[in-house]
Amino acid sequence: MPLVRIDLNEGRSDSEIKTIMDTIQDCVVDAFNVPKRDRYQIVTEHKSGRMVLLDTGLGFERSEDAIVIQVFTSPRATVMKTKFYKEVTERLGSAIGLSPKDILISVTTNTDVDWSFGFGESQYLTGSL
C-alpha cells in the first residue's frame, strides 16, 4: 500500500497531471507487485521557485519541469526500488517527454503499525487487511 506524493511546479494541464499519476501508478504496480486498485496518490502544485532541487554535486541542472516523487511503503527489496526508479524515468520520458534529470525519487519505508485507513484503527494489525 504505497502512498505516493508528487510535487511539481504549477502550469501543467489536468490531462498531463493525470498522465503523470497514471504512469507512476503503473510503475508502482509493476515494480512493487501491488494490486492495481491499491492506489493512494497526492499531487501538490507549487508556484515557481518554491522547490529547490539541486544536483548534490552531480553536475547537472534541473528545469522548471522537475518533479519530486515520494513513496511511503512497507519494506521493499532493493531490486524492486531500483526497478521502480528506472521504470518511472523511462515511462515519464515516453509519456510526457520528461527529462531523466528532472525526476527526483525518494522511498521511505514503514511497517504495518504505521498505517490507519480510517476509523482510528490499524487495519493491518486488527486483521482487516
mmCIF file of C-alpha atoms in Angstrom:
data_model
loop_
_atom_site.group_PDB
_atom_site.id
_atom_site.type_symbol
_atom_site.label_atom_id
_atom_site.label_comp_id
_atom_site.label_asym_id
_atom_site.label_seq_id
_atom_site.Cartn_x
_atom_site.Cartn_y
_atom_site.Cartn_z
ATOM 1 C CA MET A 1 0.000 0.000 0.000
ATOM 2 C CA PRO A 2 2.352 2.672 -1.103
ATOM 3 C CA LEU A 3 1.320 6.277 -0.550
ATOM 4 C CA VAL A 4 2.777 8.407 -3.332
ATOM 5 C CA ARG A 5 3.252 12.163 -3.055
ATOM 6 C CA ILE A 6 4.037 14.036 -6.249
ATOM 7 C CA ASP A 7 5.332 17.596 -6.079
ATOM 8 C CA LEU A 8 5.596 19.702 -9.223
ATOM 9 C CA ASN A 9 5.508 23.286 -10.372
ATOM 10 C CA GLU A 10 2.202 24.860 -11.392
ATOM 11 C CA GLY A 11 1.356 25.083 -15.058
ATOM 12 C CA ARG A 12 0.714 21.529 -16.202
ATOM 13 C CA SER A 13 -2.673 20.682 -17.666
ATOM 14 C CA ASP A 14 -5.103 18.393 -15.863
ATOM 15 C CA SER A 15 -4.509 15.854 -18.624
ATOM 16 C CA GLU A 16 -0.739 15.909 -18.117
ATOM 17 C CA ILE A 17 -1.102 15.572 -14.337
ATOM 18 C CA LYS A 18 -3.427 12.598 -14.847
ATOM 19 C CA THR A 19 -0.850 11.036 -17.178
ATOM 20 C CA ILE A 20 1.869 11.548 -14.563
ATOM 21 C CA MET A 21 -0.288 9.979 -11.855
ATOM 22 C CA ASP A 22 -1.376 7.045 -14.026
ATOM 23 C CA THR A 23 2.173 6.404 -15.197
ATOM 24 C CA ILE A 24 3.561 6.396 -11.664
ATOM 25 C CA GLN A 25 0.764 4.078 -10.507
ATOM 26 C CA ASP A 26 1.563 1.639 -13.330
ATOM 27 C CA CYS A 27 5.190 1.649 -12.159
ATOM 28 C CA VAL A 28 4.140 1.055 -8.528
ATOM 29 C CA VAL A 29 2.041 -1.940 -9.605
ATOM 30 C CA ASP A 30 4.802 -3.388 -11.793
ATOM 31 C CA ALA A 31 7.778 -2.801 -9.510
ATOM 32 C CA PHE A 32 6.180 -3.455 -6.108
ATOM 33 C CA ASN A 33 3.689 -6.148 -7.147
ATOM 34 C CA VAL A 34 0.677 -4.444 -5.584
ATOM 35 C CA PRO A 35 -2.930 -4.662 -6.809
ATOM 36 C CA LYS A 36 -3.947 -2.052 -9.400
ATOM 37 C CA ARG A 37 -6.587 -0.565 -7.087
ATOM 38 C CA ASP A 38 -4.041 -0.198 -4.284
ATOM 39 C CA ARG A 39 -3.723 3.458 -5.256
ATOM 40 C CA TYR A 40 -3.018 6.346 -2.915
ATOM 41 C CA GLN A 41 -1.608 9.487 -4.542
ATOM 42 C CA ILE A 42 -1.416 13.143 -3.600
ATOM 43 C CA VAL A 43 -0.322 15.825 -6.057
ATOM 44 C CA THR A 44 0.864 19.196 -4.796
ATOM 45 C CA GLU A 45 1.474 22.039 -7.224
ATOM 46 C CA HIS A 46 3.930 24.764 -6.274
ATOM 47 C CA LYS A 47 4.495 28.291 -7.516
ATOM 48 C CA SER A 48 7.691 28.727 -9.497
ATOM 49 C CA GLY A 49 10.709 28.997 -7.205
ATOM 50 C CA ARG A 50 9.084 27.087 -4.326
ATOM 51 C CA MET A 51 11.011 23.869 -4.975
ATOM 52 C CA VAL A 52 14.793 23.903 -4.796
ATOM 53 C CA LEU A 53 16.209 20.694 -6.286
ATOM 54 C CA LEU A 54 19.943 20.985 -6.658
ATOM 55 C CA ASP A 55 22.142 18.237 -8.085
ATOM 56 C CA THR A 56 24.036 17.151 -4.928
ATOM 57 C CA GLY A 57 27.287 17.811 -6.798
ATOM 58 C CA LEU A 58 26.458 15.522 -9.723
ATOM 59 C CA GLY A 59 26.981 18.330 -12.254
ATOM 60 C CA PHE A 60 23.607 18.859 -13.918
ATOM 61 C CA GLU A 61 20.854 21.455 -13.869
ATOM 62 C CA ARG A 62 17.187 20.666 -13.451
ATOM 63 C CA SER A 63 14.487 22.524 -15.352
ATOM 64 C CA GLU A 64 11.201 24.035 -14.151
ATOM 65 C CA ASP A 65 9.581 20.738 -15.245
ATOM 66 C CA ALA A 66 11.267 18.846 -12.384
ATOM 67 C CA ILE A 67 9.084 16.672 -10.181
ATOM 68 C CA VAL A 68 9.620 15.015 -6.817
ATOM 69 C CA ILE A 69 8.101 11.615 -6.133
ATOM 70 C CA GLN A 70 7.972 10.434 -2.519
ATOM 71 C CA VAL A 71 6.863 6.878 -1.876
ATOM 72 C CA PHE A 72 5.897 5.751 1.620
ATOM 73 C CA THR A 73 5.762 1.959 1.663
ATOM 74 C CA SER A 74 6.326 -1.243 3.562
ATOM 75 C CA PRO A 75 9.824 -2.677 3.192
ATOM 76 C CA ARG A 76 10.733 -3.409 -0.443
ATOM 77 C CA ALA A 77 13.737 -5.250 -1.845
ATOM 78 C CA THR A 78 16.492 -3.176 -3.418
ATOM 79 C CA VAL A 79 15.759 -4.745 -6.800
ATOM 80 C CA MET A 80 12.131 -3.539 -6.565
ATOM 81 C CA LYS A 81 13.174 0.008 -5.710
ATOM 82 C CA THR A 82 15.748 0.226 -8.488
ATOM 83 C CA LYS A 83 13.204 -1.189 -10.944
ATOM 84 C CA PHE A 84 10.755 1.499 -9.817
ATOM 85 C CA TYR A 85 13.311 4.299 -10.347
ATOM 86 C CA LYS A 86 14.149 3.054 -13.834
ATOM 87 C CA GLU A 87 10.538 2.422 -14.868
ATOM 88 C CA VAL A 88 9.339 5.832 -13.678
ATOM 89 C CA THR A 89 12.138 7.612 -15.501
ATOM 90 C CA GLU A 90 11.644 5.718 -18.752
ATOM 91 C CA ARG A 91 7.847 5.842 -18.745
ATOM 92 C CA LEU A 92 7.540 9.520 -17.834
ATOM 93 C CA GLY A 93 10.076 10.259 -20.557
ATOM 94 C CA SER A 94 7.924 8.407 -23.081
ATOM 95 C CA ALA A 95 4.568 9.645 -21.801
ATOM 96 C CA ILE A 96 5.253 13.376 -21.386
ATOM 97 C CA GLY A 97 8.826 13.914 -22.557
ATOM 98 C CA LEU A 98 10.170 14.490 -19.039
ATOM 99 C CA SER A 99 13.958 14.512 -18.875
ATOM 100 C CA PRO A 100 15.581 11.941 -16.546
ATOM 101 C CA LYS A 101 17.426 14.777 -14.799
ATOM 102 C CA ASP A 102 14.083 16.273 -13.784
ATOM 103 C CA ILE A 103 12.904 13.301 -11.724
ATOM 104 C CA LEU A 104 13.827 13.042 -8.045
ATOM 105 C CA ILE A 105 12.504 9.960 -6.214
ATOM 106 C CA SER A 106 12.661 9.080 -2.524
ATOM 107 C CA VAL A 107 11.339 5.891 -0.922
ATOM 108 C CA THR A 108 10.564 5.890 2.801
ATOM 109 C CA THR A 109 9.985 2.549 4.491
ATOM 110 C CA ASN A 110 7.485 1.971 7.271
ATOM 111 C CA THR A 111 5.670 -1.006 8.806
ATOM 112 C CA ASP A 112 2.108 -2.227 9.336
ATOM 113 C CA VAL A 113 1.635 -0.301 12.578
ATOM 114 C CA ASP A 114 2.280 2.968 10.676
ATOM 115 C CA TRP A 115 -0.981 2.751 8.676
ATOM 116 C CA SER A 116 -4.586 3.543 9.551
ATOM 117 C CA PHE A 117 -7.039 3.540 6.652
ATOM 118 C CA GLY A 118 -9.756 5.094 8.784
ATOM 119 C CA PHE A 119 -11.934 4.551 11.849
ATOM 120 C CA GLY A 120 -8.978 5.063 14.203
ATOM 121 C CA GLU A 121 -7.757 1.520 13.624
ATOM 122 C CA SER A 122 -4.631 -0.077 12.259
ATOM 123 C CA GLN A 123 -6.285 -2.479 9.827
ATOM 124 C CA TYR A 124 -3.071 -4.423 9.241
ATOM 125 C CA LEU A 125 -2.833 -5.138 12.966
ATOM 126 C CA THR A 126 -6.519 -5.916 13.504
ATOM 127 C CA GLY A 127 -6.513 -8.426 10.659
ATOM 128 C CA SER A 128 -8.935 -6.443 8.476
ATOM 129 C CA LEU A 129 -6.221 -6.338 5.807
#
